[in-house]
mmCIF file of C-alpha atoms in Angstrom:
data_model
loop_
_atom_site.group_PDB
_atom_site.id
_atom_site.type_symbol
_atom_site.label_atom_id
_atom_site.label_comp_id
_atom_site.label_asym_id
_atom_site.label_seq_id
_atom_site.Cartn_x
_atom_site.Cartn_y
_atom_site.Cartn_z
ATOM 1 C CA UNK C 705 -0.078 -4.711 11.239
ATOM 2 C CA UNK C 706 -1.703 -1.314 11.125
ATOM 3 C CA UNK C 707 -0.747 1.076 8.379
ATOM 4 C CA UNK C 708 0.068 4.737 8.725
ATOM 5 C CA UNK C 709 -2.548 6.410 10.898
ATOM 6 C CA UNK C 710 -3.585 10.012 10.628
ATOM 7 C CA UNK C 711 -6.065 11.934 12.682
ATOM 8 C CA UNK C 712 -8.301 13.658 12.454
ATOM 9 C CA UNK C 713 -9.460 12.643 8.988
ATOM 10 C CA UNK C 714 -11.358 15.902 8.601
ATOM 11 C CA UNK C 715 -10.652 19.168 10.379
ATOM 12 C CA UNK C 716 -12.517 22.452 10.114
ATOM 13 C CA UNK C 717 -10.927 25.605 11.450
ATOM 14 C CA UNK C 718 -11.849 29.276 11.289
ATOM 15 C CA UNK C 719 -9.312 31.745 9.994
ATOM 16 C CA UNK C 720 -6.784 32.600 12.693
ATOM 17 C CA UNK C 721 -7.145 29.344 14.621
ATOM 18 C CA UNK C 722 -4.497 26.678 15.000
ATOM 19 C CA UNK C 723 -4.595 23.281 13.285
ATOM 20 C CA UNK C 724 -2.760 20.257 14.684
ATOM 21 C CA UNK C 725 -2.469 17.196 12.469
ATOM 22 C CA UNK C 726 -1.197 13.905 13.830
ATOM 23 C CA UNK C 727 0.566 11.030 12.139
ATOM 24 C CA UNK C 728 1.495 7.667 13.624
ATOM 25 C CA UNK C 729 3.925 5.813 11.345
ATOM 26 C CA UNK C 730 3.795 2.123 10.656
ATOM 27 C CA UNK C 731 5.292 -0.078 13.348
ATOM 28 C CA UNK C 732 9.066 -0.162 13.029
ATOM 29 C CA UNK C 733 9.215 2.922 10.806
ATOM 30 C CA UNK C 734 11.378 5.759 12.029
ATOM 31 C CA UNK C 735 11.106 8.149 9.074
ATOM 32 C CA UNK C 736 8.119 10.418 8.523
ATOM 33 C CA UNK C 737 7.307 12.686 5.580
ATOM 34 C CA UNK C 738 4.548 15.270 5.273
ATOM 35 C CA UNK C 739 3.019 16.221 1.918
ATOM 36 C CA UNK C 740 0.275 18.700 1.020
ATOM 37 C CA UNK C 741 -2.194 18.221 -1.818
ATOM 38 C CA UNK C 742 -4.063 21.296 -2.973
ATOM 39 C CA UNK C 743 -7.186 20.851 -5.119
ATOM 40 C CA UNK C 744 -6.252 19.914 -8.708
ATOM 41 C CA UNK C 745 -2.576 19.874 -7.759
ATOM 42 C CA UNK C 746 -0.022 17.142 -7.189
ATOM 43 C CA UNK C 747 1.325 16.174 -3.802
ATOM 44 C CA UNK C 748 3.967 18.648 -2.639
ATOM 45 C CA UNK C 749 6.701 17.651 -0.216
ATOM 46 C CA UNK C 750 6.794 19.668 2.985
ATOM 47 C CA UNK C 751 9.119 18.091 5.532
ATOM 48 C CA UNK C 752 11.071 14.924 6.360
ATOM 49 C CA UNK C 753 11.682 13.955 9.961
ATOM 50 C CA UNK C 754 13.329 11.220 11.925
ATOM 51 C CA UNK C 755 12.801 10.762 15.640
ATOM 52 C CA UNK C 756 13.577 14.081 17.336
ATOM 53 C CA UNK C 757 15.220 15.464 14.188
ATOM 54 C CA UNK C 758 14.109 17.531 11.218
ATOM 55 C CA UNK C 759 16.154 16.281 8.279
ATOM 56 C CA UNK C 760 14.732 18.313 5.398
ATOM 57 C CA UNK C 761 12.177 21.101 5.731
ATOM 58 C CA UNK C 762 12.783 22.662 2.335
ATOM 59 C CA UNK C 763 9.102 22.406 1.409
ATOM 60 C CA UNK C 764 7.717 24.035 4.533
ATOM 61 C CA UNK C 765 6.367 27.580 4.352
ATOM 62 C CA UNK C 766 8.669 29.831 6.349
ATOM 63 C CA UNK C 767 5.964 31.120 8.662
ATOM 64 C CA UNK C 768 3.103 29.565 10.636
ATOM 65 C CA UNK C 769 4.039 25.939 9.844
ATOM 66 C CA UNK C 770 6.061 23.659 12.090
ATOM 67 C CA UNK C 771 6.566 19.928 12.467
ATOM 68 C CA UNK C 772 7.940 17.611 15.095
ATOM 69 C CA UNK C 773 8.461 13.897 15.616
ATOM 70 C CA UNK C 774 9.135 13.356 19.314
ATOM 71 C CA UNK C 775 10.827 10.364 20.842
ATOM 72 C CA UNK C 776 7.451 9.129 22.027
ATOM 73 C CA UNK C 777 4.145 9.662 20.287
ATOM 74 C CA UNK C 778 3.015 10.696 16.838
ATOM 75 C CA UNK C 779 4.465 13.237 14.474
ATOM 76 C CA UNK C 780 2.640 16.561 14.612
ATOM 77 C CA UNK C 781 2.207 19.106 11.832
ATOM 78 C CA UNK C 782 1.091 22.408 13.318
ATOM 79 C CA UNK C 783 -0.341 25.306 11.365
ATOM 80 C CA UNK C 784 -0.802 28.511 13.323
ATOM 81 C CA UNK C 785 -3.210 31.295 12.395
ATOM 82 C CA UNK C 786 -4.693 29.335 9.496
ATOM 83 C CA UNK C 787 -5.801 31.109 6.329
ATOM 84 C CA UNK C 788 -8.156 29.947 3.576
ATOM 85 C CA UNK C 789 -5.191 29.022 1.371
ATOM 86 C CA UNK C 790 -4.201 26.360 3.892
ATOM 87 C CA UNK C 791 -7.283 24.325 2.960
ATOM 88 C CA UNK C 792 -5.891 21.126 1.490
ATOM 89 C CA UNK C 793 -5.350 17.443 2.123
ATOM 90 C CA UNK C 794 -2.281 16.764 4.245
ATOM 91 C CA UNK C 795 -0.721 13.344 3.838
ATOM 92 C CA UNK C 796 1.836 11.695 6.020
ATOM 93 C CA UNK C 797 4.083 8.869 4.820
ATOM 94 C CA UNK C 798 6.525 6.684 6.687
ATOM 95 C CA UNK C 799 9.407 4.463 5.720
ATOM 96 C CA UNK C 800 11.563 1.938 7.547
ATOM 97 C CA UNK C 801 15.167 2.662 8.526
ATOM 98 C CA UNK C 802 17.656 1.928 5.773
ATOM 99 C CA UNK C 803 15.148 2.241 2.940
ATOM 100 C CA UNK C 804 16.460 5.682 1.925
ATOM 101 C CA UNK C 805 12.955 6.767 1.117
ATOM 102 C CA UNK C 806 12.355 4.118 -1.538
ATOM 103 C CA UNK C 807 9.419 2.697 0.401
ATOM 104 C CA UNK C 808 7.046 5.422 1.479
ATOM 105 C CA UNK C 809 3.716 4.237 2.804
ATOM 106 C CA UNK C 810 1.030 6.881 2.932
ATOM 107 C CA UNK C 811 -1.681 7.465 5.471
ATOM 108 C CA UNK C 812 -5.294 8.316 4.559
ATOM 109 C CA UNK C 813 -4.718 12.038 4.951
ATOM 110 C CA UNK C 814 -6.284 14.868 6.929
ATOM 111 C CA UNK C 815 -8.563 17.150 4.982
ATOM 112 C CA UNK C 816 -8.307 20.643 6.421
ATOM 113 C CA UNK C 817 -11.002 23.166 5.628
ATOM 114 C CA UNK C 818 -10.512 26.749 6.712
ATOM 115 C CA UNK C 819 -13.705 28.804 6.857
ATOM 116 C CA UNK K 712 14.148 22.374 -10.418
ATOM 117 C CA UNK K 713 11.785 19.492 -11.022
ATOM 118 C CA UNK K 714 9.016 19.254 -13.605
ATOM 119 C CA UNK K 715 6.823 16.216 -14.096
ATOM 120 C CA UNK K 716 4.153 15.964 -16.780
ATOM 121 C CA UNK K 717 1.405 13.398 -17.211
ATOM 122 C CA UNK K 718 -1.979 13.540 -18.925
ATOM 123 C CA UNK K 719 -4.775 14.927 -16.806
ATOM 124 C CA UNK K 720 -7.431 12.374 -17.700
ATOM 125 C CA UNK K 721 -7.806 9.123 -19.627
ATOM 126 C CA UNK K 722 -10.717 6.806 -20.342
ATOM 127 C CA UNK K 723 -10.459 3.121 -21.198
ATOM 128 C CA UNK K 724 -12.762 0.133 -21.522
ATOM 129 C CA UNK K 725 -13.014 -2.732 -19.065
ATOM 130 C CA UNK K 726 -10.781 -5.612 -20.160
ATOM 131 C CA UNK K 727 -8.580 -3.405 -22.329
ATOM 132 C CA UNK K 728 -4.985 -2.204 -21.920
ATOM 133 C CA UNK K 729 -4.061 1.391 -21.092
ATOM 134 C CA UNK K 730 -0.697 3.153 -21.014
ATOM 135 C CA UNK K 731 -0.188 6.225 -18.846
ATOM 136 C CA UNK K 732 2.860 8.287 -19.783
ATOM 137 C CA UNK K 733 5.042 10.456 -17.595
ATOM 138 C CA UNK K 734 7.866 12.747 -18.656
ATOM 139 C CA UNK K 735 10.191 14.482 -16.252
ATOM 140 C CA UNK K 736 12.911 17.109 -16.194
ATOM 141 C CA UNK K 737 14.794 17.017 -12.929
ATOM 142 C CA UNK K 738 18.082 18.202 -11.510
ATOM 143 C CA UNK K 739 19.328 14.747 -10.663
ATOM 144 C CA UNK K 740 17.490 11.450 -10.687
ATOM 145 C CA UNK K 741 17.382 8.575 -8.245
ATOM 146 C CA UNK K 742 14.275 6.641 -9.072
ATOM 147 C CA UNK K 743 10.723 6.957 -10.390
ATOM 148 C CA UNK K 744 7.620 5.797 -8.577
ATOM 149 C CA UNK K 745 4.036 5.135 -9.561
ATOM 150 C CA UNK K 746 1.240 5.376 -7.012
ATOM 151 C CA UNK K 747 -2.487 4.699 -7.288
ATOM 152 C CA UNK K 748 -4.874 6.996 -5.451
ATOM 153 C CA UNK K 749 -8.615 6.403 -5.207
ATOM 154 C CA UNK K 750 -10.679 9.495 -4.477
ATOM 155 C CA UNK K 751 -10.413 10.489 -0.842
ATOM 156 C CA UNK K 752 -7.913 7.776 -0.016
ATOM 157 C CA UNK K 753 -4.171 7.390 0.531
ATOM 158 C CA UNK K 754 -1.807 6.930 -2.394
ATOM 159 C CA UNK K 755 -0.721 3.292 -2.558
ATOM 160 C CA UNK K 756 2.624 2.202 -3.963
ATOM 161 C CA UNK K 757 2.569 0.431 -7.340
ATOM 162 C CA UNK K 758 6.110 0.396 -8.692
ATOM 163 C CA UNK K 759 9.647 1.744 -8.452
ATOM 164 C CA UNK K 760 12.107 1.998 -11.354
ATOM 165 C CA UNK K 761 15.678 3.173 -11.029
ATOM 166 C CA UNK K 762 17.235 1.359 -14.011
ATOM 167 C CA UNK K 763 16.108 1.468 -17.645
ATOM 168 C CA UNK K 764 13.671 -1.170 -18.723
ATOM 169 C CA UNK K 765 10.388 -2.792 -17.895
ATOM 170 C CA UNK K 766 9.294 -3.983 -14.453
ATOM 171 C CA UNK K 767 6.304 -6.307 -14.489
ATOM 172 C CA UNK K 768 4.089 -6.964 -11.492
ATOM 173 C CA UNK K 769 0.907 -8.838 -12.263
ATOM 174 C CA UNK K 770 -1.462 -6.734 -14.339
ATOM 175 C CA UNK K 771 0.706 -3.656 -13.874
ATOM 176 C CA UNK K 772 4.031 -2.922 -15.582
ATOM 177 C CA UNK K 773 6.229 0.154 -15.449
ATOM 178 C CA UNK K 774 8.876 1.244 -17.931
ATOM 179 C CA UNK K 775 11.712 3.731 -17.564
ATOM 180 C CA UNK K 776 14.071 5.435 -20.012
ATOM 181 C CA UNK K 777 16.445 7.702 -18.119
ATOM 182 C CA UNK K 778 18.037 9.138 -21.268
ATOM 183 C CA UNK K 779 14.616 10.283 -22.484
ATOM 184 C CA UNK K 780 13.258 11.317 -19.100
ATOM 185 C CA UNK K 781 10.262 9.105 -19.761
ATOM 186 C CA UNK K 782 8.243 6.463 -18.001
ATOM 187 C CA UNK K 783 4.950 4.734 -18.542
ATOM 188 C CA UNK K 784 2.595 2.643 -16.461
ATOM 189 C CA UNK K 785 0.836 -0.143 -18.333
ATOM 190 C CA UNK K 786 -2.378 -1.584 -16.959
ATOM 191 C CA UNK K 787 -3.682 -4.800 -18.538
ATOM 192 C CA UNK K 788 -7.074 -6.498 -18.293
ATOM 193 C CA UNK K 789 -8.616 -3.359 -16.901
ATOM 194 C CA UNK K 790 -11.169 -3.715 -14.139
ATOM 195 C CA UNK K 791 -13.706 -1.183 -12.914
ATOM 196 C CA UNK K 792 -11.815 -0.930 -9.623
ATOM 197 C CA UNK K 793 -8.802 0.425 -11.541
ATOM 198 C CA UNK K 794 -10.658 3.731 -11.893
ATOM 199 C CA UNK K 795 -8.408 6.038 -9.870
ATOM 200 C CA UNK K 796 -5.722 8.669 -10.176
ATOM 201 C CA UNK K 797 -2.245 7.449 -11.050
ATOM 202 C CA UNK K 798 0.602 9.520 -9.697
ATOM 203 C CA UNK K 799 4.095 9.657 -11.169
ATOM 204 C CA UNK K 800 6.816 10.747 -8.719
ATOM 205 C CA UNK K 801 10.563 11.267 -9.001
ATOM 206 C CA UNK K 802 13.237 11.182 -6.328
ATOM 207 C CA UNK K 803 16.203 13.564 -6.531
ATOM 208 C CA UNK K 804 19.744 12.264 -6.744
ATOM 209 C CA UNK K 805 21.467 13.009 -3.491
ATOM 210 C CA UNK K 806 21.569 15.009 -0.333
ATOM 211 C CA UNK K 807 18.824 15.547 2.169
ATOM 212 C CA UNK K 808 16.430 16.151 -0.733
ATOM 213 C CA UNK K 809 16.924 12.639 -2.026
ATOM 214 C CA UNK K 810 14.299 11.447 0.418
ATOM 215 C CA UNK K 811 11.548 13.667 -0.874
ATOM 216 C CA UNK K 812 9.361 12.671 -3.795
ATOM 217 C CA UNK K 813 8.276 15.197 -6.412
ATOM 218 C CA UNK K 814 4.859 14.284 -7.768
ATOM 219 C CA UNK K 815 3.104 15.038 -11.012
ATOM 220 C CA UNK K 816 -0.501 16.213 -10.845
ATOM 221 C CA UNK K 817 -1.770 12.719 -11.503
ATOM 222 C CA UNK K 818 -3.737 11.091 -14.313
ATOM 223 C CA UNK K 819 -7.379 10.382 -13.564
ATOM 224 C CA UNK K 820 -8.291 7.085 -15.231
ATOM 225 C CA UNK K 821 -11.923 6.210 -15.809
ATOM 226 C CA UNK K 822 -12.703 2.604 -16.719
ATOM 227 C CA UNK K 823 -16.015 2.203 -18.517
ATOM 228 C CA UNK K 824 -17.996 -0.994 -19.160
#
């Protein structure tokens, strides 16, 4: 039973490029959460999605960031026109239906470096 | 708003006991979580407390006092592999935000021989 999968594990982008981060939740999980971890900082909530729905995006920057969780395929976090301040580790977590977020299983993260 | 405080670093000796404290001030409360995170890896779930008291799970125990806004994680019989960051996280009370976790900055524990 595979855990939460994220790819790529490491991503290097130049300023102005787009970054696409993928997250495949655990089998049977229909809830996905994205968190960002800046150096020396705690994990910060970004967005909570269910299949084809954004439930809570209160932690998402208003511009350049978007997330989706389509009916088929992984959840995608997209960052357009990246800047150096976007360099961070981005973690995805998933939880099963009915757990109300009490069981969040994290993936290994994608480390984004913007040069 | 949410504010979660925990010590930045701690050092303890192999075989000993260590207590990592966490205090929180939140607008609403619906549970406190502890996660372990080894460098460069995913946070892994350790414990969840929603009621006052002590929850024991093997070598790890977690305590919660909601009236004091306080929790601790107790690690017994420390092993070298316990060297990691320990993250305290709180879940808000209700609404769409009740699914998101608010994390402290983590406590980096170093276990020495």
